[in-house]
Tab-separated table of C-alpha atoms in Angstrom:
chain	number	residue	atom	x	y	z
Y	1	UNK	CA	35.101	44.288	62.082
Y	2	UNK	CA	35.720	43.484	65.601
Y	3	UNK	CA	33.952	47.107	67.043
Y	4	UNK	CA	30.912	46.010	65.284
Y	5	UNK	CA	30.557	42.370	66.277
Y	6	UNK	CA	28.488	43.501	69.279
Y	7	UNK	CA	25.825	45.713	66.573
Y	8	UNK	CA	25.228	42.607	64.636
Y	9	UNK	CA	25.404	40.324	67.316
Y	10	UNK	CA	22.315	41.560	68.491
Y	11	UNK	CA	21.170	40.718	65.178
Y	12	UNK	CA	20.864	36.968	66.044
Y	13	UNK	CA	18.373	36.360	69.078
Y	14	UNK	CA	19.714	32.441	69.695
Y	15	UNK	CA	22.986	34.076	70.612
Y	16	UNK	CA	20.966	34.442	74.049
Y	17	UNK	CA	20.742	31.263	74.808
Y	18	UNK	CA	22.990	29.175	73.008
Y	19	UNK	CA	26.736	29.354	71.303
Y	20	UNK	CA	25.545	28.171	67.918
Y	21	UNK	CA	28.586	26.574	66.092
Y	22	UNK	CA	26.338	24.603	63.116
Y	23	UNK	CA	26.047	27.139	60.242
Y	24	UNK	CA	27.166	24.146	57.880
Y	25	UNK	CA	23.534	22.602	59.232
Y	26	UNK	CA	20.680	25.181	59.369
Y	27	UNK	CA	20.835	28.252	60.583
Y	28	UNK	CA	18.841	30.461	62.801
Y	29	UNK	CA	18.024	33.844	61.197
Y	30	UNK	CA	18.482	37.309	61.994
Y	31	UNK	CA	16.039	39.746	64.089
Y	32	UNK	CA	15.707	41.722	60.373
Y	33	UNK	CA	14.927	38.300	58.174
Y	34	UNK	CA	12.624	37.183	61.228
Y	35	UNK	CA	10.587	40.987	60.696
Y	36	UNK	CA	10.527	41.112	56.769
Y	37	UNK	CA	8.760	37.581	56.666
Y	38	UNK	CA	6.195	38.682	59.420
Y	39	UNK	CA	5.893	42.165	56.932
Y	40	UNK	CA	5.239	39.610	54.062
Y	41	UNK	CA	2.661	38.084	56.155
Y	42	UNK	CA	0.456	40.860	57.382
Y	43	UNK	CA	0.346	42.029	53.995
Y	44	UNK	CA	-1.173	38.652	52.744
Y	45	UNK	CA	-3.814	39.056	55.911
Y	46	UNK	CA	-4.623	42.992	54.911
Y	47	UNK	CA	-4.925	42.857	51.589
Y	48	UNK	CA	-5.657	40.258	48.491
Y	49	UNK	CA	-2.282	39.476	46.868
Y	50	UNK	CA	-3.300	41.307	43.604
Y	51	UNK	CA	-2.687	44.658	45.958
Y	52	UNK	CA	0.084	43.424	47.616
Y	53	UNK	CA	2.208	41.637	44.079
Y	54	UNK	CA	3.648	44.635	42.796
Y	55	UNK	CA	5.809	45.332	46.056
Y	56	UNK	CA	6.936	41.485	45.609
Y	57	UNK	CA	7.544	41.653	41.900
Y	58	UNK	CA	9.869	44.658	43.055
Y	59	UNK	CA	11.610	42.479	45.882
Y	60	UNK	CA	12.348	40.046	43.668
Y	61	UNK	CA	13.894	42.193	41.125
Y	62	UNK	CA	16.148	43.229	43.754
Y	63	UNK	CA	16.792	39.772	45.410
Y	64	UNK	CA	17.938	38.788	41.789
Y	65	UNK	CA	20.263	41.845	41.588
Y	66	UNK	CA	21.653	41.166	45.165
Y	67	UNK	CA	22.583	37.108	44.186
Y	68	UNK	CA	24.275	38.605	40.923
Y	69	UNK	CA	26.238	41.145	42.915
Y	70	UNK	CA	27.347	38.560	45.723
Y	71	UNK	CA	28.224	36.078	43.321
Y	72	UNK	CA	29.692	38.251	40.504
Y	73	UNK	CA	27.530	37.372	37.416
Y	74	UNK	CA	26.978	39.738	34.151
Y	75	UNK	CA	23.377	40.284	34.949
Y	76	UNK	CA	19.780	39.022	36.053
Y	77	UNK	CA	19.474	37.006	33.202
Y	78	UNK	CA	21.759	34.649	34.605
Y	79	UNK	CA	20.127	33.996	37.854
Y	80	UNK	CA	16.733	32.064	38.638
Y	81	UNK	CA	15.454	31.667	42.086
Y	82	UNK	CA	14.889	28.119	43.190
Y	83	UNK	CA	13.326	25.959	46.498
Y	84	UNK	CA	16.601	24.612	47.366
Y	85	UNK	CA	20.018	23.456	45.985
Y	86	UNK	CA	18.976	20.416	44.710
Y	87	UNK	CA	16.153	21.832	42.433
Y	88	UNK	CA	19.281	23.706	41.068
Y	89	UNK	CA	21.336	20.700	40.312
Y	90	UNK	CA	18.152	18.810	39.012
Y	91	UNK	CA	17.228	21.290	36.810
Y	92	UNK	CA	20.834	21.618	34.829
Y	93	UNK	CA	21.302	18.043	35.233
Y	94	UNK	CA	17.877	17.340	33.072
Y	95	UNK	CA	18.694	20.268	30.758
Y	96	UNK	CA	22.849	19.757	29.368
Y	97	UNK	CA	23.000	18.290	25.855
Y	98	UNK	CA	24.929	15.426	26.897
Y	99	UNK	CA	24.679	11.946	25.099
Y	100	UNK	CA	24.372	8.000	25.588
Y	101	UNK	CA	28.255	7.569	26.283
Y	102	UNK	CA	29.342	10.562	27.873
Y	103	UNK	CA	30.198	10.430	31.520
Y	104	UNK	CA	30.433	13.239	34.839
Y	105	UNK	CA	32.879	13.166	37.127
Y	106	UNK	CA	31.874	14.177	41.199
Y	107	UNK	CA	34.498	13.784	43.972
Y	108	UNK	CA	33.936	10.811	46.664
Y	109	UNK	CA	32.627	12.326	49.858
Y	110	UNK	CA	30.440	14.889	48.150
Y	111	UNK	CA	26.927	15.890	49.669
Y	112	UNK	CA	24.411	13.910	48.049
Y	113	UNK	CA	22.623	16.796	46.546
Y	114	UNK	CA	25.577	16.891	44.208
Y	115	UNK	CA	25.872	13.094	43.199
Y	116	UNK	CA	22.176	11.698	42.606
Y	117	UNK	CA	21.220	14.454	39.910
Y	118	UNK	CA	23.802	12.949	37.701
Y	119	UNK	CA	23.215	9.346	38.468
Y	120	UNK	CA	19.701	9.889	37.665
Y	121	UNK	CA	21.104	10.388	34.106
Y	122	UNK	CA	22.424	6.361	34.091
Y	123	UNK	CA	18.639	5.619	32.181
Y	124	UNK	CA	20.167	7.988	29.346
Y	125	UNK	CA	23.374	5.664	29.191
Y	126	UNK	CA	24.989	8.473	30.886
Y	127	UNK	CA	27.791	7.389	33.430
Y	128	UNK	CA	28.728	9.402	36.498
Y	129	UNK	CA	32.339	8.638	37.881
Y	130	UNK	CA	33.856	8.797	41.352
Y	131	UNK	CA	36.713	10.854	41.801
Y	132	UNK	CA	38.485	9.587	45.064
Y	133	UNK	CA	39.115	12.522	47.759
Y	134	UNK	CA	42.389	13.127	49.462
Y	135	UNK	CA	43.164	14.562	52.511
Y	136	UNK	CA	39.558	15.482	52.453
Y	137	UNK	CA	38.680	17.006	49.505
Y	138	UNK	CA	39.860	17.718	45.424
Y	139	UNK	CA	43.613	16.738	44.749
Y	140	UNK	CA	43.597	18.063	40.980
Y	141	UNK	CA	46.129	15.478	39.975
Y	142	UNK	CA	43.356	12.958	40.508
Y	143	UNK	CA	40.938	14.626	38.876
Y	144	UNK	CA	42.937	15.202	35.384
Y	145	UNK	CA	43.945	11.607	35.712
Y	146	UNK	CA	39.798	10.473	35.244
Y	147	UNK	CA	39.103	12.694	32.611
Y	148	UNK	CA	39.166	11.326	28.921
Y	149	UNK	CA	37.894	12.057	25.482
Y	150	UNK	CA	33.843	11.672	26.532
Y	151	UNK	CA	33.860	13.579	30.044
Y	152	UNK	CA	31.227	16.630	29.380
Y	153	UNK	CA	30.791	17.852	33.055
Y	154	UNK	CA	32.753	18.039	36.337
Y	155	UNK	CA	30.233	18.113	39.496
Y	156	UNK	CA	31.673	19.879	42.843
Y	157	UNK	CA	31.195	21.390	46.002
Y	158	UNK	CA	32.978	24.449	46.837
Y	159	UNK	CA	33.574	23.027	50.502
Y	160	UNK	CA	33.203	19.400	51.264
Y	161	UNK	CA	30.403	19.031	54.432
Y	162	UNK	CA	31.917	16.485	56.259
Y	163	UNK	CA	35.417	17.850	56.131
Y	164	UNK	CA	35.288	21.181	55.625
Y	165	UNK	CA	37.920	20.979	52.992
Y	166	UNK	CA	37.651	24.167	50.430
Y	167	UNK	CA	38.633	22.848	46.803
Y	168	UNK	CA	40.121	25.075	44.678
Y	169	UNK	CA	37.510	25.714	42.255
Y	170	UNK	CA	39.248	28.219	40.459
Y	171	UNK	CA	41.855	26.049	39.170
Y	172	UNK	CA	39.343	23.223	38.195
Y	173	UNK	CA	37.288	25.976	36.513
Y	174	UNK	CA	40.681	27.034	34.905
Y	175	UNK	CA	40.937	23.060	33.278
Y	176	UNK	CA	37.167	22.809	32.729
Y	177	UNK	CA	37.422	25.650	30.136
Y	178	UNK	CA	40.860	24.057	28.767
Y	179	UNK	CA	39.508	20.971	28.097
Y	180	UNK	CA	35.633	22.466	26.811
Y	181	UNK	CA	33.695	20.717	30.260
Y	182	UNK	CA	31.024	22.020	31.838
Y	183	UNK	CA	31.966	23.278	35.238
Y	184	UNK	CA	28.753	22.374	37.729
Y	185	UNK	CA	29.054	24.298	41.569
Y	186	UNK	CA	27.510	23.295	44.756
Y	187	UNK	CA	28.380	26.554	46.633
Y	188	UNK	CA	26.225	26.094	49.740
Y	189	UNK	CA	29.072	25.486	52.430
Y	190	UNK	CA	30.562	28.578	51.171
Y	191	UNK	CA	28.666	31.399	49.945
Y	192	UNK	CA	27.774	34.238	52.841
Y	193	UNK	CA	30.710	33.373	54.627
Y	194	UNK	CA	33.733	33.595	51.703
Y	195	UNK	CA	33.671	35.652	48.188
Y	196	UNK	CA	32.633	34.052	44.887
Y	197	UNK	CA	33.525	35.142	41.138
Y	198	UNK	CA	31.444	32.785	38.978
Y	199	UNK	CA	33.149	34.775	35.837
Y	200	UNK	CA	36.563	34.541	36.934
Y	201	UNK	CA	35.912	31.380	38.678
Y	202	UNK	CA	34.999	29.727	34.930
Y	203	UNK	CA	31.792	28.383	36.539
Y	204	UNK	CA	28.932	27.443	34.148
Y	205	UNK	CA	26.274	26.512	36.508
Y	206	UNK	CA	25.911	26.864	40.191
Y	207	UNK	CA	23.206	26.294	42.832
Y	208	UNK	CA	23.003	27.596	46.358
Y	209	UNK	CA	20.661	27.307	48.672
Y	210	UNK	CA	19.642	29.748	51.738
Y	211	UNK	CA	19.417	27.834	55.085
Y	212	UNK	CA	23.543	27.755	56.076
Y	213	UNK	CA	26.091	30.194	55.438
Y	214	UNK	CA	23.554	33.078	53.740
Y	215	UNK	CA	21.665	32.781	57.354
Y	216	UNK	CA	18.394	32.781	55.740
Y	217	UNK	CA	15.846	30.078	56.139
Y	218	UNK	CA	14.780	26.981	54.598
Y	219	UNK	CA	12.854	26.060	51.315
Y	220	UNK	CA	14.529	28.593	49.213
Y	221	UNK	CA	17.818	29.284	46.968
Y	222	UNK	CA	19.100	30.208	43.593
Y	223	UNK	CA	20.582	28.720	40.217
Y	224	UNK	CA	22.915	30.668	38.159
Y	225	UNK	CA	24.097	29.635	34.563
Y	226	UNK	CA	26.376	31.209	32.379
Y	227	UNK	CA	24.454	33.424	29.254
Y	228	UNK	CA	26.124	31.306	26.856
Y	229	UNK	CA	25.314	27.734	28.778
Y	230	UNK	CA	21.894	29.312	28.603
Y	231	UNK	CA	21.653	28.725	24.996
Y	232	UNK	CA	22.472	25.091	24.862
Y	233	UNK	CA	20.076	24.311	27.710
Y	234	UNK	CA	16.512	23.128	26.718
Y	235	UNK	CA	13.873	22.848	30.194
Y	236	UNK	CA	13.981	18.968	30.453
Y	237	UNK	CA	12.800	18.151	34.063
Y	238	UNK	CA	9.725	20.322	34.789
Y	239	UNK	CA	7.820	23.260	32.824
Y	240	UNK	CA	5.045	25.429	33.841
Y	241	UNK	CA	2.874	28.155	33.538
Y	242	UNK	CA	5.982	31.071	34.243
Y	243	UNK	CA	8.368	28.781	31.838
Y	244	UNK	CA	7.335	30.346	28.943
Y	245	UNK	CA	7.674	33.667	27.468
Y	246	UNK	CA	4.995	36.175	27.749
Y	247	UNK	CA	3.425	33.869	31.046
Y	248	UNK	CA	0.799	35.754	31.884
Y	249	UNK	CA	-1.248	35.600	28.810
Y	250	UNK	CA	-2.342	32.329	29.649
Y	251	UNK	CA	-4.844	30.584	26.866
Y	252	UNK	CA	-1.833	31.830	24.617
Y	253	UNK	CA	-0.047	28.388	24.503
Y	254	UNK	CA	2.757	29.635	22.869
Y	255	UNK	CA	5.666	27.235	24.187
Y	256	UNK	CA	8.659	29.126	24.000
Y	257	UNK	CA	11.395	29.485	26.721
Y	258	UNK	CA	12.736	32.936	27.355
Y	259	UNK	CA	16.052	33.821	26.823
Y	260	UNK	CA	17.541	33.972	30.582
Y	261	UNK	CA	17.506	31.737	33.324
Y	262	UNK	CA	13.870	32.746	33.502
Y	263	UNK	CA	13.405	29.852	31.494
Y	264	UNK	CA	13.138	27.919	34.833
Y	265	UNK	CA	10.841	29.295	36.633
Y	266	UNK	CA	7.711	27.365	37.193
Y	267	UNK	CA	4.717	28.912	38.592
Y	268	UNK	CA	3.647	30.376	41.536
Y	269	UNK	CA	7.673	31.424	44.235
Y	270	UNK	CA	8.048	30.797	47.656
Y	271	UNK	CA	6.806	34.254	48.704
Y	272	UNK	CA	7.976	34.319	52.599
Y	273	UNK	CA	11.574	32.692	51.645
Y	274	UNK	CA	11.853	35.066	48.681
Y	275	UNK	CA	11.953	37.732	51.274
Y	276	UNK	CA	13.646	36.100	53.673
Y	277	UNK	CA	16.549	35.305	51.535
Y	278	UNK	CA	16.614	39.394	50.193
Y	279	UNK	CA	16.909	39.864	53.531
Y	280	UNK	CA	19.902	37.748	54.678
Y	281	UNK	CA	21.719	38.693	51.591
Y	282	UNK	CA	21.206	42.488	52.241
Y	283	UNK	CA	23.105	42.125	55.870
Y	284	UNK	CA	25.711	39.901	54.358
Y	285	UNK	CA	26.409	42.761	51.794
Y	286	UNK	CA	26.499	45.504	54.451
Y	287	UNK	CA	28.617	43.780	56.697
Y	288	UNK	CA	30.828	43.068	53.373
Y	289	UNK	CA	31.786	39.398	52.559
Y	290	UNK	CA	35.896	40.216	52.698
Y	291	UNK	CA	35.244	41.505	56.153
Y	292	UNK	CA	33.035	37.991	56.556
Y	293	UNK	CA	35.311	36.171	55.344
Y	294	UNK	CA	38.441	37.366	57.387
Y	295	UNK	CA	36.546	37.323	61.016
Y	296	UNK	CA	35.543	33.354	59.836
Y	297	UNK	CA	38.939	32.852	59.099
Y	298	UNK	CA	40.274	34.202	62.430
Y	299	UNK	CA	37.774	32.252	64.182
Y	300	UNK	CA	38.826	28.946	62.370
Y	301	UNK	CA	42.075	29.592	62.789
Y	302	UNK	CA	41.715	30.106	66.739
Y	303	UNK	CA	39.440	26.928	66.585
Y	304	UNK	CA	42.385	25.110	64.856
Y	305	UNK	CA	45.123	25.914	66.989
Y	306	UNK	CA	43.068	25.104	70.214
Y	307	UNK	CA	42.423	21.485	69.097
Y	308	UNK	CA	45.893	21.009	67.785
Y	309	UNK	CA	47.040	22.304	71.340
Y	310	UNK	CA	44.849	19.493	72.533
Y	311	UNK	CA	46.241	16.391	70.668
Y	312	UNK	CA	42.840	15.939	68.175
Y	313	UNK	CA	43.404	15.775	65.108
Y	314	UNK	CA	41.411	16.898	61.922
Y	315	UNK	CA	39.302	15.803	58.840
Y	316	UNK	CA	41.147	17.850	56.601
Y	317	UNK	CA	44.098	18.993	55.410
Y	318	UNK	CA	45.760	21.830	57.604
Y	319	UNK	CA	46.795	23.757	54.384
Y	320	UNK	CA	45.156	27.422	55.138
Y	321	UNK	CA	44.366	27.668	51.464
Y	322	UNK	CA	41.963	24.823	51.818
Y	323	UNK	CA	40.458	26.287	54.956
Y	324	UNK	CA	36.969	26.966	55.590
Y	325	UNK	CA	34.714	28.153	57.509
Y	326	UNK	CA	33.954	24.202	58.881
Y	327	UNK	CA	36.616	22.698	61.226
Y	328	UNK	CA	35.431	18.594	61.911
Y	329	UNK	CA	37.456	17.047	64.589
Y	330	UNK	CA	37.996	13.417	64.199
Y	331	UNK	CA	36.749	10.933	67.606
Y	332	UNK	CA	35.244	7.646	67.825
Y	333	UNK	CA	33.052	9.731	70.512
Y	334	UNK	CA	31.442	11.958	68.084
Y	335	UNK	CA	27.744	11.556	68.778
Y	336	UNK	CA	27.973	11.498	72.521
Y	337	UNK	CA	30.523	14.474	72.221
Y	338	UNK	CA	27.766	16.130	70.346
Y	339	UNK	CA	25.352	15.452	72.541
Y	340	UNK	CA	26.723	16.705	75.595
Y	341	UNK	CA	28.094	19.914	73.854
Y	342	UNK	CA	23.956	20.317	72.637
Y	343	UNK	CA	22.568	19.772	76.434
Y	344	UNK	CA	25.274	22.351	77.219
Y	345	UNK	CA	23.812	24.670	75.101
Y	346	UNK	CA	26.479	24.807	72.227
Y	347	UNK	CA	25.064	23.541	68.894
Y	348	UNK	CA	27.227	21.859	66.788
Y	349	UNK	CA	26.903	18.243	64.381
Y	350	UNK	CA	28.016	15.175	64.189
Y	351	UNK	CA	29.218	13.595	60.282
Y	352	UNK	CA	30.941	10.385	60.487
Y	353	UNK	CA	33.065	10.275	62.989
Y	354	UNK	CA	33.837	13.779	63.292
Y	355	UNK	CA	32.205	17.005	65.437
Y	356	UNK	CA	31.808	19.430	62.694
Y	357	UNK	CA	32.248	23.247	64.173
Y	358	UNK	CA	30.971	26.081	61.766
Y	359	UNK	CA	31.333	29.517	63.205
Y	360	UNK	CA	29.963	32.763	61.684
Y	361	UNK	CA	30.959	36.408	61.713
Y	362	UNK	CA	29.090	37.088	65.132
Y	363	UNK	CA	30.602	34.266	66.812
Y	364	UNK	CA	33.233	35.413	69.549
Y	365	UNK	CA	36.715	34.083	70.503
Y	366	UNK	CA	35.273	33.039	73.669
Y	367	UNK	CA	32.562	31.105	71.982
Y	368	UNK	CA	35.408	29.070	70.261
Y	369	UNK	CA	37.801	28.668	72.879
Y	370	UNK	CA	34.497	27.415	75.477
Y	371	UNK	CA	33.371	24.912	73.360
Y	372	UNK	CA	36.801	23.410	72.698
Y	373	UNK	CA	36.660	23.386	76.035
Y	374	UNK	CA	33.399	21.651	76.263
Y	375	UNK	CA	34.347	19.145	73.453
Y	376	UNK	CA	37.652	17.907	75.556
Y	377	UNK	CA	35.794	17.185	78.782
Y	378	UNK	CA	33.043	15.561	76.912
Y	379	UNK	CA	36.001	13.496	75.168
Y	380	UNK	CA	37.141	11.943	78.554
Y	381	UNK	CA	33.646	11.653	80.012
């Protein structure tokens, strides 16, 4: 991996100017996402769409065949593109059989993305319960001790975004099946930078969206559900005109949902983030997401030992199984910290009261080791 970090470096154009350490924030895109999306565009200013929609029906087909590959589903029916995580959650949120009396369980410190869907359900005399975190994340002990006889779903992230704590979503998937829950994934602090098995992973629903780790751009994303969840699941936030089977036959108001995750779908996609995302995902699958995932891991685990060398101390456990590819540092100086690592030109964020570092695969050792650098003379400044 390391002879061809210069190849895809070039890849990245803000790698010019700045050391960008905030892939848990938004990214900046490649050179290739950047030209597909101006392709997209000059088609839409040479030609009326009608000309130009059966190369995008074809894109999508393959975008849809590129998210089941990367996050090991069955097949397309099990994957729906969406505008951003949230819509995800939302939509299987609004769409679970669950009654008056049952409750959801979501981990304390949990983006919000991944906690107000199921609130929203409290009108339905549905209860959503706080798991408390430890050491920055999932302690399983905890979460078996909350569940009881009425628990129907357990909400989670796959890495916590203001710790960077990786929960071990296998094993909760593993007790979700044992005790017949539905298992609900927020996997976008972790997908494009570390490998994802939604079958072996016991994951029923999950909902990603493009702007961090799959280096894509804003406004777009995916849901995935599990072919069997599919057939419980009835549309109960938002239909439209491509909800229905046999869409395009329009004075044919013939209500009724298709059998995949199709069933979503609303109207009219997000044409320019549909191909930016098929984009992104096509150079995360030719660099190869184990070879992703081990140059991260390096890089975190340089990042690591340089602020342990230096006295700070961290958000999250030190346990390399619950390693990510976020490292947040904890100081009562975080926003000035951040601040003065910005004006220097190396991007990180601020959560809390913690500098949250997110490298990628074309980050360099030096990049790490000059921005700890940074970070401690901004600490005593």
């Amino acid at each position: 991996m390391s002879d061809q970090i210069d190849h895809y470096r070039a890849e990245f154009p803000i790698t010019q100017q700045y050391t960008f350490l905030s892939h848990a924030a938004v990214s900046s895109p490649s050179r290739r996402v950047s030209a597909a999306v101006q392709h997209a565009m000059q088609q839409f200013l040479a030609q009326p769409f009608t000309v130009y929609l059966p190369e995008i029906m074809t894109l999508n087909e393959e975008l849809i065949e590129r998210i089941v590959r990367l996050i090991g589903a069955r097949g397309r029916d099990e994957v729906v593109l969406m505008p951003n995580t949230a819509a995800g959650l939302n939509t299987v949120a609004a769409s679970l059989p669950l009654q008056a009396g049952d409750n959801i369980l979501v981990l304390d410190g949990d983006y919000p993305a991944n906690v107000y869907p199921w609130w929203n359900l409290t009108y339905r005399g549905i209860l959503t319960k706080m798991v408390p975190s430890h050491e920055g994340g999932l302690d399983l002990n905890r979460l078996e001790q909350r569940i009881d006889r009425r628990t129907r779903v357990i909400a989670l992230s796959t890495v916590m975004f203001a710790t960077g704590f990786r929960n071990d979503i296998a094993a909760v998937g593993q007790l979700c099946k044992e005790r017949n829950i539905f298992f609900v994934v927020d996997a976008i602090q972790s997908l494009g930078a570390f490998s994802m098995d939604v079958q072996s992973s016991h994951i029923d629903a999950l909902a990603c969206g493009s702007q961090k780790w799959l280096l894509s751009t804003p406004g777009s994303g995916f849901l995935y559900c599990r072919r069997e969840l599919l057939d419980t699941l009835v549309p109960g936030a938002y239909v439209g005109a491509s909800s229905v089977t046999d869409s395009y036959n329009y004075l044919d108001y013939n209500f009724t949902s298709p059998p995949g995750a199709e069933r979503f779908n609303l109207g009219t996609p997000n044409i320019a983030g549909m191909v930016a995302l098929h984009s992104a995902i096509g150079l995360l699958l030719e660099v190869g997401i184990e070879a992703i995932a081990d140059r991260i891991g390096n890089l975190v685990d340089l990042l690591i030992r340089s602020l342990l060398e230096r006295g700070y101390t961290l958000a999250a456990s030190a346990d390399p199984s619950h390693r990510s590819g976020i490292v947040v540092v904890r100081t009562p100086h975080a926003e000035h910290i951040c601040q003065r690592l910005v004006d220097a030109h190396v991007i990180v964020t601020s959560r809390g009261t913690g500098v949250r570092i997110a490298p990628h695969f074309y980050n360099t050792d030096e990049e790490i080791l000059h921005c700890v650098d940074l970070l401690a003379q901004a600490d005593h400044t």
